[in-house]
Amino acid sequence: MSGTTSTAASSAAPSGRGGFAQSVTDSLVMAKRNLIRMVRIPEVVIFGLIQPIMFVVLFSYVFGGSIKVPGAGTDAGTYRQFLMAGIFAQTVTFATAGAGAGIAEDMHKGLIDRFRSLPMARGAVLTGRTLADLVQTALTLVVLAIVAAIVGWRAHDGILNALAGFGLLLLLGYAFTWIGALIGLTVRTPEAATSGGLIWLFPLTFISVAFVPSQNMPAFLRHIAEWNPFSATVVACRDLFGNFPPHYPVPDAWPMQHPVLASLIWSVVIVLVFRTLAVRKYRSAAV
């Protein structure tokens, strides 16, 4: 009798199909599903563009002549060059909240349970969601770069370095969507996922070198800012975009001296850690 029950239970919950190729196929199917949903609800993309554009305009024109950049003083034009890598990085990390809210909504509606009953790769649902968010983030970066060019920002070190900088930004954004995925699987409502996805991002992005140089901070905050993974990507992009003032004193901290390598290491580590945790949580989650 117990053997019959075990057999029925196992047949009621199909196991995911194995193989890397099948996992890729399932992930792309889920990514397509999420992209179609984004297209059908365009206001989500539109509202996602408004906030970074507001940050560009406000920081450029409200604070542009007030914040001193070492090696350049308070020149507004120089600050716009210094600022934009921080705005780009903040924009890609804020995709965390959208990823978390989307997964939490699927959990709330019972879709996750339906997906888990299908014979598909266990990580495909989450991978598909994060890939779709990556596409949306790339679109947002394109629009934001156009707005930045309008207010005076330029990439001075060539197209290849500029593309490498945007690549680091997208990798950071993709890494942070896995944090959002874990949050979305952990909380009970989309509202909680949105709040949980944003509340820790504000100190992460502002205790960094994104908007002000770390030299202006108290000593304990300066060390946090210089070892912040967010800061590493910001400094790497400034370096690749050629947006540092000529005599800018780079801090001595290792991530600030080797920002491209530090950015890659931080992003890869975040993906590996939080993808593992999110997939494990997905397998055991219950609505």
Short mmCIF file of C-alpha atoms in Angstrom, two decimals:
data_model
loop_
_atom_site.label_atom_id
_atom_site.label_comp_id
_atom_site.label_asym_id
_atom_site.label_seq_id
_atom_site.Cartn_x
_atom_site.Cartn_y
_atom_site.Cartn_z
CA MET A 1 0.00 0.00 0.00
CA SER A 2 2.79 2.43 0.95
CA GLY A 3 4.65 1.52 -2.25
CA THR A 4 1.55 2.35 -4.32
CA THR A 5 1.22 5.70 -2.54
CA SER A 6 4.86 6.56 -3.17
CA THR A 7 4.51 5.68 -6.84
CA ALA A 8 1.43 7.87 -7.20
CA ALA A 9 3.11 10.79 -5.47
CA SER A 10 6.17 10.61 -7.67
CA SER A 11 4.06 10.44 -10.82
CA ALA A 12 2.03 13.46 -9.70
CA ALA A 13 5.15 15.63 -9.45
CA PRO A 14 7.24 15.19 -12.60
CA SER A 15 10.95 15.66 -12.16
CA GLY A 16 12.78 18.24 -14.24
CA ARG A 17 14.43 17.04 -17.42
CA GLY A 18 18.19 16.96 -17.29
CA GLY A 19 20.84 18.13 -19.69
CA PHE A 20 22.34 21.53 -20.36
CA ALA A 21 20.68 21.89 -23.78
CA GLN A 22 17.24 21.17 -22.34
CA SER A 23 17.84 23.62 -19.52
CA VAL A 24 18.74 26.34 -22.04
CA THR A 25 15.65 25.58 -24.13
CA ASP A 26 13.32 25.69 -21.12
CA SER A 27 14.91 28.93 -19.90
CA LEU A 28 14.45 30.61 -23.29
CA VAL A 29 10.81 29.52 -23.39
CA MET A 30 10.25 31.10 -19.97
CA ALA A 31 12.13 34.23 -21.03
CA LYS A 32 9.88 34.53 -24.08
CA ARG A 33 6.81 34.17 -21.87
CA ASN A 34 8.00 37.03 -19.63
CA LEU A 35 8.95 39.25 -22.57
CA ILE A 36 5.50 38.78 -24.10
CA ARG A 37 3.96 39.83 -20.79
CA MET A 38 6.14 42.94 -20.72
CA VAL A 39 5.07 43.88 -24.24
CA ARG A 40 1.42 43.48 -23.29
CA ILE A 41 1.90 45.72 -20.24
CA PRO A 42 4.09 48.52 -21.70
CA GLU A 43 3.49 50.86 -18.77
CA VAL A 44 5.83 48.68 -16.70
CA VAL A 45 8.68 49.49 -19.11
CA ILE A 46 7.67 53.15 -19.43
CA PHE A 47 7.54 53.75 -15.68
CA GLY A 48 10.86 51.94 -15.36
CA LEU A 49 12.39 54.55 -17.70
CA ILE A 50 11.00 57.60 -15.91
CA GLN A 51 12.92 57.26 -12.64
CA PRO A 52 16.47 57.06 -14.11
CA ILE A 53 15.71 59.93 -16.49
CA MET A 54 14.59 62.01 -13.50
CA PHE A 55 17.80 61.13 -11.66
CA VAL A 56 19.90 62.23 -14.66
CA VAL A 57 18.16 65.60 -14.92
CA LEU A 58 17.98 66.29 -11.17
CA PHE A 59 21.54 65.33 -10.32
CA SER A 60 22.96 67.02 -13.42
CA TYR A 61 21.28 70.37 -12.97
CA VAL A 62 20.41 70.56 -9.26
CA PHE A 63 23.67 69.18 -7.79
CA GLY A 64 25.96 69.62 -10.81
CA GLY A 65 27.53 72.87 -9.63
CA SER A 66 27.58 72.04 -5.93
CA ILE A 67 29.54 68.78 -5.58
CA LYS A 68 33.32 68.98 -5.72
CA VAL A 69 35.08 66.35 -7.80
CA PRO A 70 38.78 65.94 -6.87
CA GLY A 71 40.92 67.23 -9.71
CA ALA A 72 38.10 69.28 -11.25
CA GLY A 73 36.47 71.39 -8.52
CA THR A 74 32.75 72.10 -8.83
CA ASP A 75 32.51 72.37 -12.62
CA ALA A 76 29.01 71.22 -13.60
CA GLY A 77 30.11 69.70 -16.90
CA THR A 78 32.81 67.62 -15.26
CA TYR A 79 30.38 66.41 -12.62
CA ARG A 80 27.97 65.22 -15.32
CA GLN A 81 30.75 63.08 -16.78
CA PHE A 82 31.59 61.77 -13.30
CA LEU A 83 27.92 61.17 -12.43
CA MET A 84 26.65 59.14 -15.34
CA ALA A 85 28.39 55.85 -14.56
CA GLY A 86 26.72 55.98 -11.14
CA ILE A 87 23.29 56.63 -12.65
CA PHE A 88 23.76 53.77 -15.13
CA ALA A 89 24.77 51.38 -12.34
CA GLN A 90 21.93 52.48 -10.07
CA THR A 91 19.44 51.90 -12.89
CA VAL A 92 20.55 48.32 -13.57
CA THR A 93 20.54 47.39 -9.88
CA PHE A 94 17.04 48.75 -9.38
CA ALA A 95 15.85 45.98 -11.72
CA THR A 96 16.11 43.84 -8.57
CA ALA A 97 12.76 45.12 -7.34
CA GLY A 98 11.01 44.28 -10.62
CA ALA A 99 12.41 40.75 -10.68
CA GLY A 100 11.35 40.13 -7.10
CA ALA A 101 7.86 41.56 -7.59
CA GLY A 102 7.29 39.52 -10.76
CA ILE A 103 8.27 36.24 -9.14
CA ALA A 104 6.28 37.05 -6.01
CA GLU A 105 3.23 37.75 -8.18
CA ASP A 106 3.61 34.38 -9.90
CA MET A 107 3.89 32.75 -6.47
CA HIS A 108 0.79 34.59 -5.24
CA LYS A 109 -1.26 33.51 -8.27
CA GLY A 110 -0.14 29.90 -8.03
CA LEU A 111 1.77 29.93 -11.31
CA ILE A 112 4.97 28.74 -9.66
CA ASP A 113 3.17 25.60 -8.45
CA ARG A 114 1.97 24.96 -12.01
CA PHE A 115 5.48 25.42 -13.40
CA ARG A 116 6.91 23.04 -10.80
CA SER A 117 4.42 20.37 -11.87
CA LEU A 118 5.82 20.41 -15.42
CA PRO A 119 8.72 18.20 -16.59
CA MET A 120 11.13 21.09 -17.11
CA ALA A 121 14.53 22.13 -15.78
CA ARG A 122 14.14 23.32 -12.20
CA GLY A 123 16.06 26.55 -12.70
CA ALA A 124 14.38 27.46 -16.00
CA VAL A 125 11.55 29.52 -14.47
CA LEU A 126 13.95 31.75 -12.58
CA THR A 127 16.55 31.90 -15.35
CA GLY A 128 13.87 32.85 -17.88
CA ARG A 129 12.65 35.63 -15.61
CA THR A 130 16.13 37.04 -15.05
CA LEU A 131 16.93 36.90 -18.79
CA ALA A 132 13.74 38.80 -19.60
CA ASP A 133 14.66 41.41 -16.97
CA LEU A 134 18.10 41.64 -18.58
CA VAL A 135 16.51 42.51 -21.93
CA GLN A 136 14.40 45.21 -20.28
CA THR A 137 17.47 46.56 -18.49
CA ALA A 138 19.38 46.74 -21.79
CA LEU A 139 16.53 48.72 -23.35
CA THR A 140 16.51 51.08 -20.38
CA LEU A 141 20.27 51.61 -20.67
CA VAL A 142 19.94 52.52 -24.37
CA VAL A 143 17.32 55.16 -23.62
CA LEU A 144 19.27 56.43 -20.63
CA ALA A 145 22.49 56.75 -22.66
CA ILE A 146 20.61 58.87 -25.21
CA VAL A 147 19.28 61.16 -22.45
CA ALA A 148 22.77 61.35 -20.91
CA ALA A 149 24.22 62.39 -24.29
CA ILE A 150 21.59 65.13 -24.52
CA VAL A 151 22.67 66.62 -21.17
CA GLY A 152 26.35 66.51 -22.17
CA TRP A 153 27.73 63.10 -21.23
CA ARG A 154 30.23 61.47 -23.58
CA ALA A 155 32.28 58.25 -23.71
CA HIS A 156 35.80 59.41 -24.57
CA ASP A 157 37.80 56.18 -24.88
CA GLY A 158 36.31 54.61 -27.98
CA ILE A 159 33.38 52.40 -28.87
CA LEU A 160 34.95 49.12 -27.71
CA ASN A 161 35.66 50.42 -24.22
CA ALA A 162 32.19 51.92 -24.06
CA LEU A 163 30.62 48.58 -25.01
CA ALA A 164 32.78 46.86 -22.39
CA GLY A 165 31.49 49.33 -19.79
CA PHE A 166 27.87 48.67 -20.70
CA GLY A 167 28.62 44.94 -20.63
CA LEU A 168 29.82 45.24 -17.03
CA LEU A 169 26.66 47.17 -16.18
CA LEU A 170 24.44 44.48 -17.67
CA LEU A 171 26.36 41.76 -15.84
CA LEU A 172 25.90 43.63 -12.55
CA GLY A 173 22.19 44.07 -13.28
CA TYR A 174 21.82 40.38 -14.10
CA ALA A 175 23.59 39.44 -10.87
CA PHE A 176 21.27 41.63 -8.82
CA THR A 177 18.14 40.17 -10.43
CA TRP A 178 19.09 36.87 -8.80
CA ILE A 179 18.97 38.64 -5.45
CA GLY A 180 15.52 39.88 -6.45
CA ALA A 181 14.50 36.35 -7.42
CA LEU A 182 15.43 35.07 -3.98
CA ILE A 183 13.50 37.90 -2.32
CA GLY A 184 10.46 37.21 -4.51
CA LEU A 185 10.47 33.55 -3.50
CA THR A 186 10.87 34.39 0.18
CA VAL A 187 8.13 37.00 0.75
CA ARG A 188 4.37 36.44 0.44
CA THR A 189 3.14 39.37 -1.67
CA PRO A 190 4.39 41.41 -4.66
CA GLU A 191 4.17 44.57 -2.52
CA ALA A 192 6.53 43.07 0.04
CA ALA A 193 8.89 41.99 -2.74
CA THR A 194 8.99 45.53 -4.15
CA SER A 195 9.74 47.01 -0.72
CA GLY A 196 12.23 44.29 0.12
CA GLY A 197 13.94 44.74 -3.22
CA LEU A 198 14.43 48.49 -2.77
CA ILE A 199 15.03 49.12 0.92
CA TRP A 200 18.58 47.73 0.93
CA LEU A 201 19.48 49.18 -2.47
CA PHE A 202 19.41 52.80 -1.29
CA PRO A 203 22.24 52.43 1.27
CA LEU A 204 24.13 50.18 -1.16
CA THR A 205 24.02 52.78 -3.95
CA PHE A 206 24.48 55.91 -1.86
CA ILE A 207 27.28 54.55 0.36
CA SER A 208 29.40 54.22 -2.73
CA VAL A 209 31.38 56.35 -5.15
CA ALA A 210 28.43 56.72 -7.52
CA PHE A 211 27.40 60.27 -6.68
CA VAL A 212 30.19 61.69 -4.52
CA PRO A 213 33.89 60.81 -4.25
CA SER A 214 34.80 58.56 -1.33
CA GLN A 215 37.47 61.06 -0.28
CA ASN A 216 34.70 63.26 1.10
CA MET A 217 33.31 60.55 3.42
CA PRO A 218 34.16 59.69 7.04
CA ALA A 219 36.82 57.00 7.30
CA PHE A 220 34.50 54.08 8.18
CA LEU A 221 32.09 54.92 5.36
CA ARG A 222 34.94 55.42 2.93
CA HIS A 223 36.17 51.85 3.43
CA ILE A 224 32.65 50.49 2.95
CA ALA A 225 32.18 52.56 -0.20
CA GLU A 226 35.49 51.50 -1.72
CA TRP A 227 34.84 47.76 -1.17
CA ASN A 228 31.21 47.98 -2.27
CA PRO A 229 30.58 45.78 -5.37
CA PHE A 230 28.43 48.58 -6.75
CA SER A 231 31.38 51.00 -6.49
CA ALA A 232 33.67 48.62 -8.36
CA THR A 233 31.38 48.64 -11.40
CA VAL A 234 30.93 52.42 -11.23
CA VAL A 235 34.69 53.04 -11.18
CA ALA A 236 35.26 50.45 -13.93
CA CYS A 237 32.73 52.22 -16.15
CA ARG A 238 34.23 55.64 -15.47
CA ASP A 239 37.59 54.23 -16.46
CA LEU A 240 36.26 52.56 -19.63
CA PHE A 241 34.16 55.60 -20.58
CA GLY A 242 37.05 58.01 -19.94
CA ASN A 243 34.96 60.02 -17.49
CA PHE A 244 37.56 60.66 -14.78
CA PRO A 245 38.97 64.20 -14.45
CA PRO A 246 42.63 64.37 -15.55
CA HIS A 247 44.05 64.61 -12.01
CA TYR A 248 41.51 62.51 -10.13
CA PRO A 249 43.20 60.73 -7.16
CA VAL A 250 42.13 57.08 -7.33
CA PRO A 251 41.76 55.55 -3.81
CA ASP A 252 44.30 52.93 -2.72
CA ALA A 253 41.73 50.16 -2.04
CA TRP A 254 42.28 47.11 -4.29
CA PRO A 255 38.83 47.27 -5.99
CA MET A 256 39.43 50.93 -6.86
CA GLN A 257 42.87 50.16 -8.29
CA HIS A 258 41.61 47.16 -10.32
CA PRO A 259 37.94 48.06 -10.92
CA VAL A 260 37.25 45.99 -14.05
CA LEU A 261 38.56 42.78 -12.50
CA ALA A 262 36.84 43.57 -9.17
CA SER A 263 33.54 44.23 -10.96
CA LEU A 264 33.74 40.91 -12.82
CA ILE A 265 34.59 38.99 -9.65
CA TRP A 266 31.81 40.58 -7.60
CA SER A 267 29.16 40.02 -10.30
CA VAL A 268 30.12 36.39 -10.95
CA VAL A 269 30.19 35.60 -7.23
CA ILE A 270 26.76 37.19 -6.71
CA VAL A 271 25.30 35.17 -9.60
CA LEU A 272 26.75 31.90 -8.33
CA VAL A 273 25.69 32.41 -4.72
CA PHE A 274 22.21 33.82 -5.24
CA ARG A 275 21.29 31.59 -8.19
CA THR A 276 22.12 28.58 -6.04
CA LEU A 277 20.06 29.91 -3.13
CA ALA A 278 17.15 30.97 -5.37
CA VAL A 279 16.92 27.61 -7.18
CA ARG A 280 17.06 25.77 -3.86
CA LYS A 281 14.31 28.01 -2.50
CA TYR A 282 12.25 27.47 -5.68
CA ARG A 283 12.40 23.70 -5.23
CA SER A 284 11.08 23.91 -1.67
CA ALA A 285 8.78 26.95 -1.92
CA ALA A 286 5.09 26.53 -1.18
CA VAL A 287 2.36 29.09 -1.66
#
